[in-house]
Amino acid sequence: MNKKIYIPVIALVLLVIVIQLIIHASDAAYYLTQLTMSAYYVLVVIGLCLLMGYAGQISLGQAGFFAIGGYISAVLTTYNLLPYSDSGIIKFFSKLRMVIERQDLYGNRLLSFSPWVGFFAAVAITVIIALLIGIPVLKLKGHYLAMATLGFGLIIYRIVLGTAIFGEADGVSDVPGFVLIPACALEVNGSISLRIQNYYIAWFIVILGMIISVNLIHSRVGRALRSIHGSEDAANAMGVNISKYKLYTFILSAVLAAIGGVFLTHYNGSIGPSEATSMKSIRYVAIVAVGGMANIWGTLIMGVLLNFLSLRGYFGTYDDAVFGAIFIIIMLFAPQGLLKISQLQKICTYFKSRNKGHERASP
Amino acid sequence: MKELLLEIKRLDRFFGGLQAVRDVSFSVLKGMVKAIIGPNGAGKTTLFNLISGYLKPHSGSIIFREQSITGCKPHRIAELGISRTFQTTKLFLQMTVLENVMVGRHTKTNSEFLSALLNLPRTWREEKQIKEKAVEILEILSLTDIKDEYAANLSFGQQRWVEFARALALEPELLLLDEPAAGLNIYETQEIADLILKIREWGITILLVEHDISMVMDISDEIIVLNYGQKFAEGKPEDIQKNPEVITIYLGEDNA
């Protein structure tokens, strides 16, 4: 096994710990909140990076998948099933502990699905929707694929904005925390007392996402994806089933976006239609572009940095404009992305050859 | 008696009103080098694209190892043991030479999406085999020196060789070569011709399309001449060379 590929993962683990310790020491714990939220957005851009950078397929609908994840989990965990509590099916779910009782903010009894049910339902529905959208849409290329996925994103936005169960313009609020493991009280929850715990939960999920991404990239499948990006005809001649791999990667990216949506919704305690806008989708694409397209580590860095700055409000009311501007600048001056892997490699080989030169010079 | 490997039966393909391939039938025996020649627009590349699945025939059938592959998708045909190169080399430019050849092992390996995501032990054992085999192929073709070079940085001639290496990594039964000598100088053409003969010695059957007539005459066991999408002549190189009608096609009426 090539263990070298995990070195950056270990570096990331250490960095996550070091940043937490620095923040702890500098008494600026509030930064953890934005770092936690950024982590969930990073999950979206990692998935998109696999799709765009490796399989070479663009999606301007990732916010749609994020919203599908977030909204499904939000609705399932907040919809009050108390009126139906006598029905057999709800009793059955209660027995399986898939439906749990809690109290809302005003002390009223509330019976709703557990977050784990919400999570799995969100993932399952995302897979189905990605499958249904992906099969016809991935036959398209370039601008056409971009437009089709944009259309999908717009539909999702309009659905959540216009449907009563999704709270229309208000979105869904009072979403409970997500108790991951009851035994050790691990809970995705935005309350200040759980801030450090949540920072680690979020980054643990990102690290898992990075591990599977790194595995994928350095596998037969990852090579096949890059070959599709290189030349579809040649990939085909090598026996790569192009449409299958495109579809699988599309589904993977959708699932990562949905998982980000589920966790961020439970962390924030709410989700609104702004998460489903195409501006969000464009933001994700812009982040992958600055990150270097086929560079998941670059995408991770840019994902954290830009989301953090945005969430801290450094871009003020020009938030979306900043991402739009980034997009234009990247497309004009570095269409291959800013942190381009091949450039980094060129720098590496340059230094290597220089060192070799020195060795030769001094026998 | 030599075994029949590929059989083309009455193949037709139209592009709108133009009939690019018209009622073409021929067969390829195991172990031979067979060449398809003909003037520009004779339908040679179309025929290749039909055999490798990039185009679907409007009628007729293609039988490979006694199994119909008519209308199969290209990746399926590659899995069955037909590998190809392209007229304009199509390497994966953003990948290294080694990685390009490793993609060629795709059909011989089977770790799928889920096992790749989890990097199961099976996956990395297989990964090691893929790499070893790719290195071996590069050694045979004397490409070891450039194995870590990005394909985009290679010269045209090198790219052609890497494309050969990649096509051979599939361990095909039948290798389709679309103008292997296009754009190469005399020396490079000779090297490619030697390589093709070497590949035949390994027991791989070769079907090629080529413009370089002298090379075709040197290396082929049999030649098919296409003209306006139709099979015009078929036979041994010396017969084709003597055929006055073939000379007419190539040199024009007046010179005949």
Coordinates of C-alpha atoms in Angstrom, one line a residue, chain A:
Chain A
M1 CA 0.0 0.0 0.0
N2 CA 1.2 3.5 -0.8
K3 CA 1.2 5.1 2.6
K4 CA 2.7 8.3 1.3
I5 CA -0.8 9.4 0.2
Y6 CA -1.9 9.7 3.8
I7 CA 0.9 12.1 4.8
P8 CA -1.3 15.2 4.0
V9 CA -4.2 13.6 6.0
I10 CA -2.0 13.3 9.0
A11 CA -0.8 16.8 8.6
L12 CA -4.5 17.9 8.4
V13 CA -5.2 16.1 11.7
L14 CA -2.4 17.8 13.4
L15 CA -3.3 21.2 11.9
V16 CA -6.9 20.8 13.2
I17 CA -5.6 20.1 16.7
V18 CA -3.0 22.9 16.6
I19 CA -5.6 25.5 15.4
Q20 CA -7.9 24.5 18.2
L21 CA -5.2 24.8 20.8
I22 CA -4.1 28.2 19.4
I23 CA -7.7 29.4 19.5
H24 CA -8.1 28.1 23.0
A25 CA -4.9 29.8 24.2
S26 CA -5.8 33.1 22.5
D27 CA -9.2 33.2 24.1
A28 CA -11.0 33.6 20.8
A29 CA -13.3 30.6 21.0
Y30 CA -15.9 32.2 18.8
Y31 CA -13.7 31.4 15.8
L32 CA -14.5 27.8 16.3
T33 CA -18.1 28.3 15.3
Q34 CA -17.2 29.6 11.8
L35 CA -14.5 26.9 11.4
T36 CA -17.1 24.3 12.2
M37 CA -19.5 25.7 9.7
S38 CA -16.7 26.0 7.1
A39 CA -15.9 22.3 7.6
Y40 CA -19.4 21.3 6.5
Y41 CA -19.1 23.6 3.4
V42 CA -15.7 22.0 2.7
L43 CA -17.4 18.7 2.5
V44 CA -19.5 20.1 -0.4
V45 CA -16.5 21.4 -2.3
I46 CA -14.4 18.2 -1.8
G47 CA -17.2 16.3 -3.6
L48 CA -17.4 18.9 -6.3
C49 CA -13.7 18.8 -6.7
L50 CA -13.8 15.1 -7.4
L51 CA -16.5 15.7 -10.0
M52 CA -15.0 18.8 -11.6
G53 CA -11.3 18.3 -11.2
Y54 CA -11.0 14.5 -11.6
A55 CA -14.0 13.4 -13.7
G56 CA -14.1 16.7 -15.5
Q57 CA -17.8 17.3 -15.2
I58 CA -19.2 20.6 -14.0
S59 CA -22.2 20.9 -11.7
L60 CA -23.9 24.2 -10.9
G61 CA -26.4 22.4 -8.8
Q62 CA -24.5 21.4 -5.7
A63 CA -26.4 23.9 -3.5
G64 CA -29.5 21.9 -4.6
F65 CA -28.0 18.7 -3.1
F66 CA -26.9 20.5 0.0
A67 CA -30.4 21.8 0.4
I68 CA -32.0 18.4 -0.2
G69 CA -29.9 17.0 2.6
G70 CA -30.5 19.8 5.0
Y71 CA -34.2 20.2 4.3
I72 CA -35.1 16.5 4.5
S73 CA -33.3 16.1 7.7
A74 CA -34.8 19.3 9.1
V75 CA -38.4 18.4 8.1
L76 CA -38.1 14.8 9.4
T77 CA -36.7 15.9 12.8
T78 CA -39.1 18.8 13.3
Y79 CA -42.4 17.5 11.8
N80 CA -44.7 16.8 14.7
L81 CA -46.1 13.3 14.6
L82 CA -48.1 13.6 17.8
P83 CA -51.5 13.6 16.1
Y84 CA -50.6 10.3 14.5
S85 CA -49.0 8.7 17.6
D86 CA -51.8 6.1 17.9
S87 CA -51.3 4.8 14.4
G88 CA -49.6 1.4 14.2
I89 CA -46.8 2.6 12.0
I90 CA -45.7 5.4 14.3
K91 CA -45.8 3.0 17.3
F92 CA -43.7 0.6 15.3
F93 CA -41.1 3.4 14.6
S94 CA -41.2 4.3 18.2
K95 CA -40.3 0.8 19.2
L96 CA -37.3 0.9 16.9
R97 CA -36.5 4.3 18.5
M98 CA -36.7 5.8 15.0
V99 CA -39.2 8.3 16.4
I100 CA -38.3 10.2 19.5
E101 CA -40.2 12.5 21.8
R102 CA -38.8 15.8 23.0
Q103 CA -40.0 19.2 24.0
D104 CA -39.9 22.3 21.8
L105 CA -38.7 25.7 22.9
Y106 CA -42.1 26.5 24.6
G107 CA -42.3 23.2 26.4
N108 CA -44.8 21.6 24.1
R109 CA -44.6 17.8 23.5
L110 CA -43.1 17.0 20.1
L111 CA -42.8 13.6 18.5
S112 CA -40.5 13.4 15.5
F113 CA -38.1 11.3 13.7
S114 CA -34.6 10.9 15.1
P115 CA -31.7 12.7 13.4
W116 CA -30.2 9.3 12.3
V117 CA -33.4 8.6 10.4
G118 CA -33.2 12.1 8.9
F119 CA -29.6 11.5 7.9
F120 CA -30.2 8.2 6.2
A121 CA -33.4 9.4 4.5
A122 CA -31.5 12.5 3.3
V123 CA -28.7 10.4 1.9
A124 CA -31.0 7.9 0.3
I125 CA -33.2 10.5 -1.3
T126 CA -30.1 12.4 -2.5
V127 CA -28.8 9.2 -4.2
I128 CA -32.2 8.7 -5.9
I129 CA -32.4 12.3 -7.1
A130 CA -28.8 12.3 -8.3
L131 CA -29.4 9.1 -10.2
L132 CA -32.5 10.5 -11.8
I133 CA -30.9 13.8 -12.7
G134 CA -27.5 12.3 -13.5
I135 CA -28.5 9.7 -16.1
P136 CA -30.0 12.1 -18.6
V137 CA -27.9 15.2 -17.7
L138 CA -24.4 13.6 -17.7
K139 CA -24.8 12.8 -21.4
L140 CA -24.3 16.6 -21.9
K141 CA -20.9 18.2 -22.0
G142 CA -19.4 21.6 -21.2
H143 CA -21.8 24.5 -21.2
Y144 CA -24.8 22.3 -21.7
L145 CA -24.1 20.3 -18.6
A146 CA -23.5 23.5 -16.7
M147 CA -26.8 24.8 -17.8
A148 CA -28.7 21.6 -17.1
T149 CA -27.3 21.4 -13.5
L150 CA -28.0 25.1 -13.0
G151 CA -31.6 24.4 -14.0
F152 CA -31.8 21.6 -11.4
G153 CA -30.5 24.0 -8.7
L154 CA -33.1 26.6 -9.7
I155 CA -35.9 24.0 -9.4
I156 CA -34.8 22.9 -6.0
Y157 CA -34.6 26.6 -4.9
R158 CA -38.1 27.3 -6.1
I159 CA -39.4 24.1 -4.5
V160 CA -38.1 24.9 -1.1
L161 CA -39.2 28.5 -1.4
G162 CA -42.7 27.6 -2.5
T163 CA -43.6 24.6 -0.4
A164 CA -45.3 25.0 3.0
I165 CA -43.7 21.9 4.6
F166 CA -40.3 23.4 3.8
G167 CA -41.3 26.7 5.5
E168 CA -41.3 28.7 2.3
A169 CA -39.2 31.9 2.7
D170 CA -38.6 31.3 6.4
G171 CA -37.1 27.8 6.0
V172 CA -37.2 25.3 8.8
S173 CA -36.2 26.3 12.3
D174 CA -36.0 24.6 15.7
V175 CA -34.1 21.7 14.2
P176 CA -32.8 19.7 17.2
G177 CA -29.2 18.7 17.7
F178 CA -27.9 15.5 16.2
V179 CA -27.0 13.0 18.9
L180 CA -24.4 10.9 17.1
I181 CA -23.6 8.4 19.9
P182 CA -25.9 8.7 22.9
A183 CA -23.5 6.8 25.1
C184 CA -20.7 9.3 24.9
A185 CA -23.0 12.4 24.5
L186 CA -21.6 13.3 21.1
E187 CA -23.9 15.8 19.6
V188 CA -23.9 18.0 16.6
N189 CA -25.3 21.1 18.1
G190 CA -24.5 24.8 17.9
S191 CA -24.8 25.6 21.6
I192 CA -21.7 27.4 23.0
S193 CA -21.1 24.7 25.6
L194 CA -20.5 22.1 22.8
R195 CA -18.4 24.3 20.7
I196 CA -15.1 22.5 21.0
Q197 CA -16.7 19.1 20.6
N198 CA -18.5 20.2 17.5
Y199 CA -15.3 21.6 16.0
Y200 CA -13.8 18.2 16.3
I201 CA -16.9 16.3 15.1
A202 CA -17.0 18.5 11.9
W203 CA -13.4 18.1 11.2
F204 CA -13.5 14.4 11.9
I205 CA -16.2 14.1 9.2
V206 CA -14.1 16.3 6.8
I207 CA -11.0 14.1 7.5
L208 CA -13.1 11.0 6.7
G209 CA -14.2 12.7 3.5
M210 CA -10.6 13.5 2.6
I211 CA -9.5 9.9 3.3
I212 CA -12.1 8.4 1.0
S213 CA -11.3 11.1 -1.7
V214 CA -7.5 10.4 -1.5
N215 CA -8.3 6.7 -1.7
L216 CA -10.4 7.2 -4.8
I217 CA -8.0 9.5 -6.5
H218 CA -5.1 7.0 -6.1
S219 CA -7.1 4.0 -7.3
R220 CA -7.9 2.3 -10.5
V221 CA -11.2 4.2 -10.5
G222 CA -9.5 7.6 -9.8
R223 CA -7.2 7.0 -12.8
A224 CA -10.2 6.1 -14.9
L225 CA -11.8 9.4 -13.9
R226 CA -8.8 11.4 -14.8
S227 CA -8.5 9.5 -18.1
I228 CA -12.1 10.6 -18.9
H229 CA -11.1 14.1 -18.2
G230 CA -8.1 13.6 -20.5
S231 CA -9.8 12.1 -23.5
E232 CA -13.2 10.4 -23.4
D233 CA -12.5 8.5 -26.6
A234 CA -9.2 7.1 -25.4
A235 CA -10.7 6.3 -22.0
N236 CA -13.4 4.3 -23.8
A237 CA -10.8 2.5 -25.8
M238 CA -9.1 1.4 -22.6
G239 CA -12.4 -0.2 -21.5
V240 CA -13.5 2.6 -19.1
N241 CA -17.2 2.7 -18.8
I242 CA -17.5 6.5 -19.0
S243 CA -21.1 7.0 -18.3
K244 CA -21.0 4.7 -15.2
Y245 CA -18.0 6.5 -13.7
K246 CA -19.4 9.9 -14.4
L247 CA -22.7 8.9 -12.7
Y248 CA -21.0 7.4 -9.7
T249 CA -18.9 10.4 -9.1
F250 CA -21.9 12.7 -9.6
I251 CA -23.7 10.7 -6.9
L252 CA -20.7 10.7 -4.6
S253 CA -20.4 14.5 -4.9
A254 CA -24.2 14.9 -4.3
V255 CA -24.0 12.7 -1.2
L256 CA -21.1 14.6 0.2
A257 CA -23.0 17.9 -0.4
A258 CA -26.1 16.4 1.3
I259 CA -24.2 15.2 4.3
G260 CA -22.7 18.7 4.6
G261 CA -26.3 20.0 4.5
V262 CA -27.6 17.6 7.1
F263 CA -24.9 18.3 9.6
L264 CA -24.8 22.1 9.1
T265 CA -28.6 22.2 9.5
H266 CA -28.4 20.4 12.8
Y267 CA -25.5 22.5 13.9
N268 CA -27.3 25.8 13.0
G269 CA -30.6 24.5 14.2
S270 CA -32.2 25.8 11.0
I271 CA -32.0 25.9 7.2
G272 CA -33.4 28.5 4.9
P273 CA -33.8 28.9 1.1
S274 CA -30.6 30.9 0.8
E275 CA -28.7 27.6 1.1
A276 CA -30.3 26.5 -2.1
T277 CA -29.6 29.5 -4.3
S278 CA -27.6 29.2 -7.4
M279 CA -25.3 31.8 -6.0
K280 CA -24.2 29.2 -3.5
S281 CA -23.6 26.7 -6.2
I282 CA -21.5 29.2 -8.1
R283 CA -19.6 29.9 -4.9
Y284 CA -18.7 26.2 -4.6
V285 CA -17.5 26.1 -8.2
A286 CA -15.4 29.2 -7.6
I287 CA -13.8 27.6 -4.6
V288 CA -12.9 24.5 -6.5
A289 CA -11.5 26.7 -9.3
V290 CA -9.2 28.7 -7.0
G291 CA -8.3 25.5 -5.2
G292 CA -6.8 24.3 -8.4
M293 CA -9.5 22.1 -10.0
A294 CA -7.9 18.7 -9.7
N295 CA -6.4 19.4 -6.3
I296 CA -8.4 18.3 -3.3
W297 CA -6.0 19.8 -0.8
G298 CA -6.1 23.2 -2.6
T299 CA -9.8 23.0 -2.6
L300 CA -9.8 22.2 1.2
I301 CA -7.6 25.2 1.9
M302 CA -9.6 27.6 -0.2
G303 CA -12.8 26.1 1.1
V304 CA -11.9 26.8 4.7
L305 CA -10.3 30.2 4.0
L306 CA -13.0 31.7 1.8
N307 CA -15.9 30.3 3.8
F308 CA -14.4 31.4 7.0
L309 CA -13.8 34.9 5.8
S310 CA -17.3 35.0 4.3
L311 CA -18.9 33.7 7.5
R312 CA -17.0 36.1 9.7
G313 CA -18.4 38.8 7.5
Y314 CA -15.2 40.2 6.0
F315 CA -16.8 40.5 2.6
G316 CA -19.7 42.5 4.1
T317 CA -22.7 43.0 1.9
Y318 CA -20.5 42.2 -1.1
D319 CA -20.3 38.6 -0.1
D320 CA -21.7 37.1 -3.3
A321 CA -19.9 39.8 -5.4
V322 CA -16.6 38.7 -4.0
F323 CA -17.2 35.1 -5.1
G324 CA -18.4 36.3 -8.5
A325 CA -15.2 38.4 -8.8
I326 CA -13.0 35.4 -7.8
F327 CA -14.7 33.4 -10.5
I328 CA -14.1 36.0 -13.2
I329 CA -10.5 36.5 -12.2
I330 CA -9.8 32.8 -12.1
M331 CA -11.3 32.2 -15.5
L332 CA -9.4 35.1 -17.0
F333 CA -6.0 34.6 -15.5
A334 CA -5.7 31.0 -14.3
P335 CA -8.4 28.8 -15.9
Q336 CA -6.6 25.8 -14.6
G337 CA -7.0 27.0 -11.1
L338 CA -4.7 28.9 -8.7
L339 CA -3.2 26.0 -6.7
K340 CA -2.5 23.9 -9.8
I341 CA -0.9 20.6 -8.9
S342 CA 1.3 20.4 -12.0
Q343 CA 2.7 23.9 -11.2
L344 CA 3.5 22.8 -7.6
Q345 CA 5.2 19.7 -9.1
K346 CA 7.2 21.8 -11.5
I347 CA 8.5 23.8 -8.5
C348 CA 9.3 20.6 -6.7
T349 CA 11.2 19.1 -9.7
Y350 CA 13.0 22.4 -10.1
F351 CA 14.3 22.3 -6.6
K352 CA 15.1 18.6 -6.8
S353 CA 17.2 19.1 -10.0
R354 CA 18.9 22.0 -8.4
N355 CA 19.9 19.9 -5.4
K356 CA 21.1 17.2 -7.7
G357 CA 23.2 19.8 -9.5
H358 CA 24.8 20.8 -6.2
E359 CA 25.6 17.2 -5.4
R360 CA 27.3 16.8 -8.6
A361 CA 29.2 20.0 -8.2
S362 CA 30.7 18.9 -4.9
P363 CA 32.0 15.3 -5.2

